Coordinates of N, CA and C in Angstrom, one line a residue:
P1 N 3.5 7.2 -47.1 CA 4.1 8.2 -45.8 C 3.0 8.9 -44.9
A2 N 3.1 10.2 -45.5 CA 2.3 11.0 -44.8 C 1.2 11.1 -44.8
R3 N 1.0 9.9 -46.6 CA -1.6 10.1 -46.2 C -1.2 9.2 -45.3
L4 N -0.6 7.8 -45.0 CA -1.0 7.1 -43.7 C -1.2 7.0 -43.2
R5 N -0.4 8.0 -42.7 CA -0.1 8.8 -41.5 C -1.3 9.6 -40.6
Q6 N -1.8 10.2 -41.6 CA -2.5 11.1 -41.9 C -4.4 10.4 -40.7
T7 N -4.1 9.3 -41.5 CA -4.7 8.1 -41.3 C -4.7 7.8 -40.1
L8 N -3.8 7.0 -39.9 CA -3.9 5.8 -38.7 C -3.8 7.9 -38.5
A9 N -3.8 8.0 -37.6 CA -3.5 10.0 -36.3 C -5.3 10.1 -36.0
A10 N -5.3 10.2 -37.7 CA -7.3 10.1 -37.0 C -8.3 9.5 -36.6
G11 N -7.5 7.7 -37.5 CA -8.0 5.8 -37.7 C -8.2 6.9 -35.2
V12 N -6.6 6.6 -34.8 CA -6.5 7.0 -33.8 C -7.8 7.7 -32.7
G13 N -7.7 8.9 -33.6 CA -8.9 10.4 -33.2 C -9.9 9.5 -32.4
L14 N -10.8 8.9 -33.7 CA -11.6 9.3 -34.0 C -11.8 8.2 -32.9
L15 N -11.2 6.8 -32.4 CA -10.4 5.8 -31.0 C -11.2 6.5 -29.8
L16 N -10.3 7.1 -30.2 CA -9.8 7.5 -28.5 C -11.3 8.4 -28.5
L17 N -11.8 9.2 -29.0 CA -12.8 10.2 -29.2 C -14.7 9.0 -29.4
A18 N -14.4 8.0 -29.6 CA -15.5 7.6 -29.8 C -16.4 7.5 -28.1
P19 N -16.0 7.1 -27.4 CA -16.4 6.8 -25.5 C -17.2 7.5 -25.7
G20 N -17.4 8.7 -25.8 CA -16.8 9.9 -24.6 C -18.6 10.3 -25.9
A21 N -18.0 10.1 -26.7 CA -19.5 10.8 -27.6 C -20.9 9.3 -27.9
V22 N -20.0 8.1 -27.5 CA -21.2 7.1 -27.6 C -22.0 7.7 -25.9
G23 N -21.2 8.0 -24.6 CA -21.8 8.4 -23.3 C -22.8 9.8 -23.5
I24 N -22.5 10.2 -24.5 CA -22.7 12.1 -24.3 C -24.8 11.3 -25.6
V25 N -24.0 10.2 -25.7 CA -25.3 10.0 -26.8 C -26.2 8.8 -25.4
A26 N -26.2 8.8 -25.0 CA -26.7 7.6 -24.4 C -26.9 8.2 -22.7
M27 N -26.6 9.2 -23.1 CA -27.2 10.6 -21.5 C -27.9 11.0 -21.6
Y28 N -29.0 11.3 -23.2 CA -29.0 12.9 -23.7 C -30.2 11.6 -23.3
P29 N -31.4 12.5 -22.5 CA -30.7 14.4 -21.9 C -30.2 14.5 -20.9
H30 N -30.1 13.4 -20.4 CA -29.1 13.9 -19.4 C -27.9 14.0 -18.6
Q31 N -27.0 14.9 -19.6 CA -25.7 15.0 -20.4 C -25.0 15.1 -18.6
L32 N -25.2 16.3 -18.0 CA -24.7 16.3 -17.3 C -24.7 14.9 -16.4
S33 N -25.2 13.6 -16.0 CA -25.0 13.3 -15.3 C -24.5 11.6 -15.6
Y34 N -23.4 12.1 -16.9 CA -22.5 11.7 -17.6 C -21.4 10.9 -16.4
F35 N -21.1 9.7 -16.4 CA -20.3 9.0 -15.3 C -19.2 8.3 -16.9
S36 N -17.6 8.2 -17.1 CA -17.3 7.2 -17.6 C -17.3 5.4 -16.8
E37 N -17.1 4.6 -17.9 CA -17.1 3.6 -18.2 C -16.1 2.7 -16.3
I38 N -15.5 4.1 -15.7 CA -14.2 3.3 -15.2 C -14.5 3.3 -13.6
V39 N -16.0 4.3 -13.4 CA -17.2 4.8 -13.1 C -17.7 3.5 -12.1
G40 N -17.8 2.7 -13.4 CA -19.2 2.5 -13.4 C -20.5 2.3 -14.9
G41 N -20.2 3.6 -14.8 CA -21.4 4.4 -15.6 C -22.5 5.5 -13.8
L42 N -23.5 5.2 -14.9 CA -24.5 6.3 -13.6 C -24.6 5.4 -12.6
Q43 N -25.0 4.3 -12.7 CA -24.6 3.1 -11.8 C -23.2 3.0 -10.7
G44 N -22.5 2.8 -11.2 CA -21.7 3.1 -10.4 C -21.3 3.8 -9.9
A45 N -21.5 4.9 -9.9 CA -21.4 6.5 -9.7 C -22.8 6.3 -8.4
E46 N -23.4 6.0 -8.8 CA -24.9 5.8 -7.1 C -24.1 4.6 -6.1
R47 N -23.4 4.1 -7.3 CA -22.8 2.9 -5.7 C -22.1 2.9 -5.2
L48 N -21.2 4.6 -5.2 CA -19.8 4.6 -5.4 C -20.3 6.2 -4.5
G49 N -22.4 5.8 -4.4 CA -21.6 7.8 -4.1 C -22.3 9.1 -4.2
F50 N -21.4 9.0 -5.4 CA -21.0 10.4 -6.2 C -22.5 11.4 -6.7
E51 N -22.6 12.7 -6.5 CA -23.2 13.9 -6.6 C -24.2 12.6 -8.3
L52 N -25.0 13.0 -8.5 CA -25.7 12.6 -9.8 C -25.8 13.7 -10.7
T53 N -26.7 14.2 -10.8 CA -26.8 15.5 -11.2 C -26.9 17.3 -10.8
Y54 N -26.5 18.0 -11.7 CA -26.3 18.7 -11.9 C -27.5 20.4 -12.8
W55 N -27.4 21.4 -12.0 CA -27.8 22.2 -12.6 C -28.4 22.5 -13.4
C56 N -29.7 21.5 -12.6 CA -31.2 21.2 -13.3 C -31.0 20.5 -14.0
E57 N -30.2 19.6 -14.8 CA -30.8 19.7 -15.5 C -31.9 18.3 -16.0
T58 N -32.6 18.1 -15.0 CA -33.9 17.6 -14.9 C -35.5 17.8 -14.2
Y59 N -34.7 19.7 -14.6 CA -36.5 20.2 -14.0 C -37.2 19.8 -14.8
H60 N -37.3 20.2 -16.3 CA -36.9 20.1 -17.8 C -38.7 18.7 -17.5
D61 N -38.1 17.9 -17.3 CA -38.5 16.3 -17.6 C -39.7 16.0 -16.6
V62 N -39.7 17.3 -15.5 CA -41.0 17.6 -14.4 C -42.1 18.1 -15.2
L63 N -42.4 18.7 -16.5 CA -42.7 19.6 -16.1 C -44.6 19.0 -17.0
P64 N -44.3 19.0 -17.5 CA -46.1 17.7 -17.7 C -46.6 17.9 -16.3
V65 N -45.7 16.9 -15.5 CA -46.6 17.3 -14.1 C -46.8 18.1 -13.5
L66 N -45.7 18.5 -13.4 CA -46.2 21.2 -13.1 C -47.5 21.2 -13.7
N67 N -47.5 21.1 -14.4 CA -48.2 21.8 -14.9 C -49.7 20.8 -15.1
S68 N -49.9 19.3 -15.1 CA -51.4 18.7 -14.8 C -51.4 19.3 -13.2
L69 N -51.2 20.0 -12.5 CA -51.2 19.9 -11.2 C -52.6 19.9 -11.3
P70 N -53.3 19.9 -9.8 CA -54.8 20.1 -9.8 C -55.0 21.8 -9.0
E71 N -54.6 21.9 -8.8 CA -54.6 22.7 -7.9 C -53.7 23.7 -8.4
R72 N -54.5 24.9 -7.5 CA -54.5 26.6 -8.5 C -53.5 27.3 -7.6
S73 N -52.6 27.5 -8.6 CA -51.7 28.5 -7.8 C -50.9 27.3 -6.6
P74 N -50.7 26.4 -6.8 CA -50.0 25.2 -5.9 C -48.2 26.1 -5.5
S75 N -47.1 26.2 -4.4 CA -45.8 26.3 -4.3 C -45.3 25.5 -4.8
V76 N -44.4 25.5 -5.6 CA -43.0 24.3 -5.8 C -41.5 25.0 -5.5
W77 N -41.0 23.5 -4.0 CA -39.4 24.7 -4.0 C -38.3 23.9 -5.0
T78 N -37.6 24.9 -4.7 CA -36.3 23.6 -5.0 C -35.0 24.8 -4.6
E79 N -33.9 24.2 -5.5 CA -32.8 24.8 -5.1 C -32.6 25.8 -5.3
E80 N -32.6 25.4 -6.4 CA -32.2 26.8 -7.2 C -33.6 27.5 -8.1
D81 N -33.2 28.8 -7.4 CA -34.4 29.1 -8.2 C -35.1 30.3 -9.3
G82 N -34.1 30.5 -10.6 CA -34.3 30.7 -11.6 C -34.1 29.7 -12.9
V83 N -34.4 28.7 -12.8 CA -34.7 27.3 -13.4 C -36.0 27.6 -13.8
L84 N -37.2 26.6 -13.1 CA -38.1 27.7 -13.3 C -39.4 28.9 -13.4
Y85 N -38.5 29.5 -13.4 CA -39.2 30.9 -13.5 C -38.2 31.0 -14.8
T86 N -37.9 31.0 -15.4 CA -37.2 30.7 -16.7 C -38.3 30.2 -17.5
Y87 N -38.8 28.6 -17.2 CA -39.8 28.3 -17.4 C -40.9 28.7 -18.0
Q88 N -41.5 29.2 -17.0 CA -42.3 30.4 -16.8 C -41.9 31.6 -17.9
R89 N -41.4 32.6 -18.1 CA -41.1 33.1 -18.3 C -40.8 33.0 -19.9
V90 N -41.2 32.0 -20.9 CA -40.5 30.7 -21.9 C -42.0 30.2 -22.5
G91 N -43.1 30.3 -21.8 CA -44.0 29.6 -21.6 C -43.6 28.5 -22.1
M92 N -43.6 27.2 -21.2 CA -42.8 25.9 -20.7 C -43.4 25.6 -19.7
L93 N -43.9 26.8 -18.6 CA -44.6 26.0 -17.4 C -45.4 26.8 -17.0
R94 N -46.6 26.3 -16.4 CA -47.7 27.1 -16.1 C -47.7 28.9 -15.3
S95 N -48.3 29.4 -15.6 CA -48.0 30.8 -14.8 C -48.7 30.5 -13.2
D96 N -49.1 30.1 -13.5 CA -50.0 30.3 -12.2 C -48.8 29.9 -10.8
L97 N -48.0 29.1 -11.4 CA -47.6 28.1 -10.5 C -46.4 29.0 -9.5
K98 N -46.2 28.5 -7.8 CA -45.8 30.0 -7.5 C -44.4 29.2 -7.6
V99 N -43.1 29.9 -8.2 CA -41.6 29.1 -8.3 C -40.5 31.0 -7.5
G100 N -39.5 30.2 -7.2 CA -38.6 31.0 -7.3 C -38.9 31.6 -6.1
G101 N -37.7 33.2 -6.0 CA -37.8 34.0 -4.7 C -37.9 33.9 -2.7
R102 N -39.7 33.8 -3.2 CA -40.0 34.1 -1.5 C -40.1 32.4 -1.6
V103 N -39.9 32.0 -2.0 CA -40.9 30.0 -2.6 C -39.3 29.7 -2.3
V104 N -38.6 29.5 -2.7 CA -37.2 29.2 -2.6 C -36.3 29.8 -0.8
Q105 N -36.9 30.9 -0.6 CA -36.0 30.9 0.3 C -36.8 31.1 2.2
A106 N -38.7 30.3 1.5 CA -39.2 29.5 3.0 C -38.7 28.1 3.1
G107 N -38.2 27.7 1.5 CA -38.3 26.1 2.7 C -38.8 24.9 2.0
P108 N -38.5 24.2 1.6 CA -39.4 23.0 1.4 C -40.3 22.8 1.7
S109 N -39.9 22.7 2.8 CA -41.2 22.4 3.5 C -42.0 23.1 3.9
A110 N -42.3 24.3 3.2 CA -43.9 25.8 3.5 C -43.8 25.5 2.0
A111 N -43.6 25.3 0.9 CA -44.2 25.0 -0.2 C -45.2 24.3 0.0
D112 N -46.2 23.3 -1.1 CA -47.1 22.6 -1.8 C -46.4 21.3 -2.4
Y113 N -44.5 21.6 -2.7 CA -43.8 20.2 -3.7 C -43.1 20.4 -4.1
A114 N -41.7 20.0 -3.1 CA -40.4 20.2 -3.4 C -40.4 19.2 -4.4
L115 N -39.9 19.6 -5.1 CA -38.8 19.2 -6.4 C -36.1 19.3 -6.3
I116 N -36.4 17.6 -6.0 CA -35.1 17.2 -5.5 C -34.8 16.5 -5.8
Q117 N -33.6 18.1 -6.4 CA -32.3 16.4 -6.9 C -31.6 15.9 -6.5
R118 N -31.0 14.8 -7.4 CA -30.0 13.9 -6.7 C -28.8 14.1 -6.0
R119 N -28.4 15.4 -5.0 CA -26.9 15.6 -5.6 C -26.9 16.7 -3.7
P120 N -27.3 14.4 -2.8 CA -26.4 15.1 -1.6 C -26.2 15.9 -0.6
S121 N -25.2 16.3 -1.1 CA -24.3 16.9 -0.1 C -24.9 18.5 -0.8
G122 N -26.0 19.0 -1.8 CA -27.3 20.0 -1.0 C -28.4 19.6 0.5
Y123 N -28.5 18.9 0.7 CA -29.3 18.6 0.6 C -29.7 19.3 2.0
I124 N -30.8 19.5 3.2 CA -31.0 20.1 4.1 C -31.4 19.8 5.2
P125 N -31.7 19.8 7.0 CA -32.5 18.3 7.3 C -34.5 18.3 6.6
D126 N -34.8 19.5 6.3 CA -36.2 19.6 5.8 C -36.0 18.5 4.4
I127 N -35.4 18.5 3.9 CA -35.0 17.5 2.6 C -35.0 16.3 3.0
E128 N -33.9 15.9 3.6 CA -33.8 14.3 4.4 C -35.0 14.4 4.4
S129 N -35.7 14.6 5.5 CA -36.8 14.5 6.4 C -38.3 13.4 5.0
M130 N -38.6 14.2 4.5 CA -39.2 14.8 3.3 C -38.7 13.0 2.4
L131 N -37.6 12.7 1.8 CA -37.5 11.5 1.3 C -37.6 10.1 2.3
H132 N -37.7 10.7 2.6 CA -38.0 9.3 4.3 C -39.4 9.2 4.4
Q133 N -39.6 10.4 4.7 CA -41.1 10.7 5.2 C -42.1 10.1 3.6
Q134 N -41.9 11.0 2.9 CA -43.4 10.8 1.9 C -42.8 9.9 0.8
E135 N -43.3 9.0 0.1 CA -42.9 8.7 -1.4 C -43.5 10.1 -2.2
P136 N -42.9 10.0 -2.3 CA -42.4 11.0 -4.7 C -43.9 10.5 -5.5
I137 N -44.1 11.7 -6.5 CA -45.1 11.8 -7.0 C -44.3 11.5 -8.4
L138 N -44.0 11.1 -8.5 CA -42.7 11.7 -9.8 C -41.3 11.8 -9.0
V139 N -41.3 10.7 -10.1 CA -39.4 9.8 -10.6 C -38.6 10.0 -11.9
V140 N -37.7 11.5 -11.5 CA -37.4 11.5 -13.1 C -36.2 10.1 -12.7
R141 N -35.9 9.3 -13.9 CA -34.7 8.4 -13.8 C -33.6 8.3 -15.1
H142 N -33.1 7.8 -15.0 CA -32.2 7.2 -16.4 C -31.1 6.0 -16.3
H143 N -31.5 5.2 -17.4 CA -30.9 4.3 -16.4 C -31.6 3.3 -15.6
G144 N -32.5 3.6 -15.0 CA -33.0 2.8 -13.8 C -32.0 3.3 -12.6
V145 N -31.6 5.2 -12.9 CA -31.1 5.8 -11.8 C -32.0 6.8 -11.0
A146 N -32.5 7.3 -10.5 CA -32.8 8.2 -9.7 C -32.5 9.0 -9.8
L147 N -32.7 10.1 -10.9 CA -32.1 11.9 -10.7 C -32.8 12.7 -10.1
A148 N -34.6 12.4 -9.9 CA -35.1 14.1 -9.3 C -36.4 13.3 -8.3
Y149 N -36.8 13.8 -7.3 CA -37.9 13.7 -7.4 C -39.1 14.8 -6.9
L150 N -39.5 14.4 -7.3 CA -41.4 15.6 -7.2 C -41.9 15.0 -5.7
V151 N -41.6 15.9 -5.3 CA -42.9 15.0 -3.5 C -44.2 16.4 -3.9
K152 N -45.2 15.9 -3.5 CA -45.9 16.8 -2.5 C -46.3 16.6 -1.3
N153 N -45.8 18.0 -0.8 CA -45.8 18.4 1.3 C -47.2 17.5 1.5
K154 N -47.5 17.7 3.1 CA -48.5 16.4 3.5 C -49.3 17.8 4.2

């Protein structure tokens, strides 16, 4: 009986953890954009107007495009100034790009490019204008939902 209880407890535990584990695998590499099936997953979260991504987890997906930009030393605005700078320090992002610090402080419209996460609570008027007036050159999507935009300022 004790062995049976342990086996049943382990089985129930695995059943309870399985949906979360499946969700983590399905959301890779955007686990921070996971939403449970209670809200309808990522698509349901988008319909409900939730914040769809956090902590710059989409920036990695934009690196190939940033590394292939034709301009010399373009500036790239992001709402968080340390992530792209860290990618530069570790050699994943070309070193001539101007990121972080003064670029972030100057605001998105002052930069050549703006990398915008799908986090509307952080949108300032400049970001709203960009998203309404300019077509992104890249959209990071997962499960058909836009998580980030790379916009070239005109």
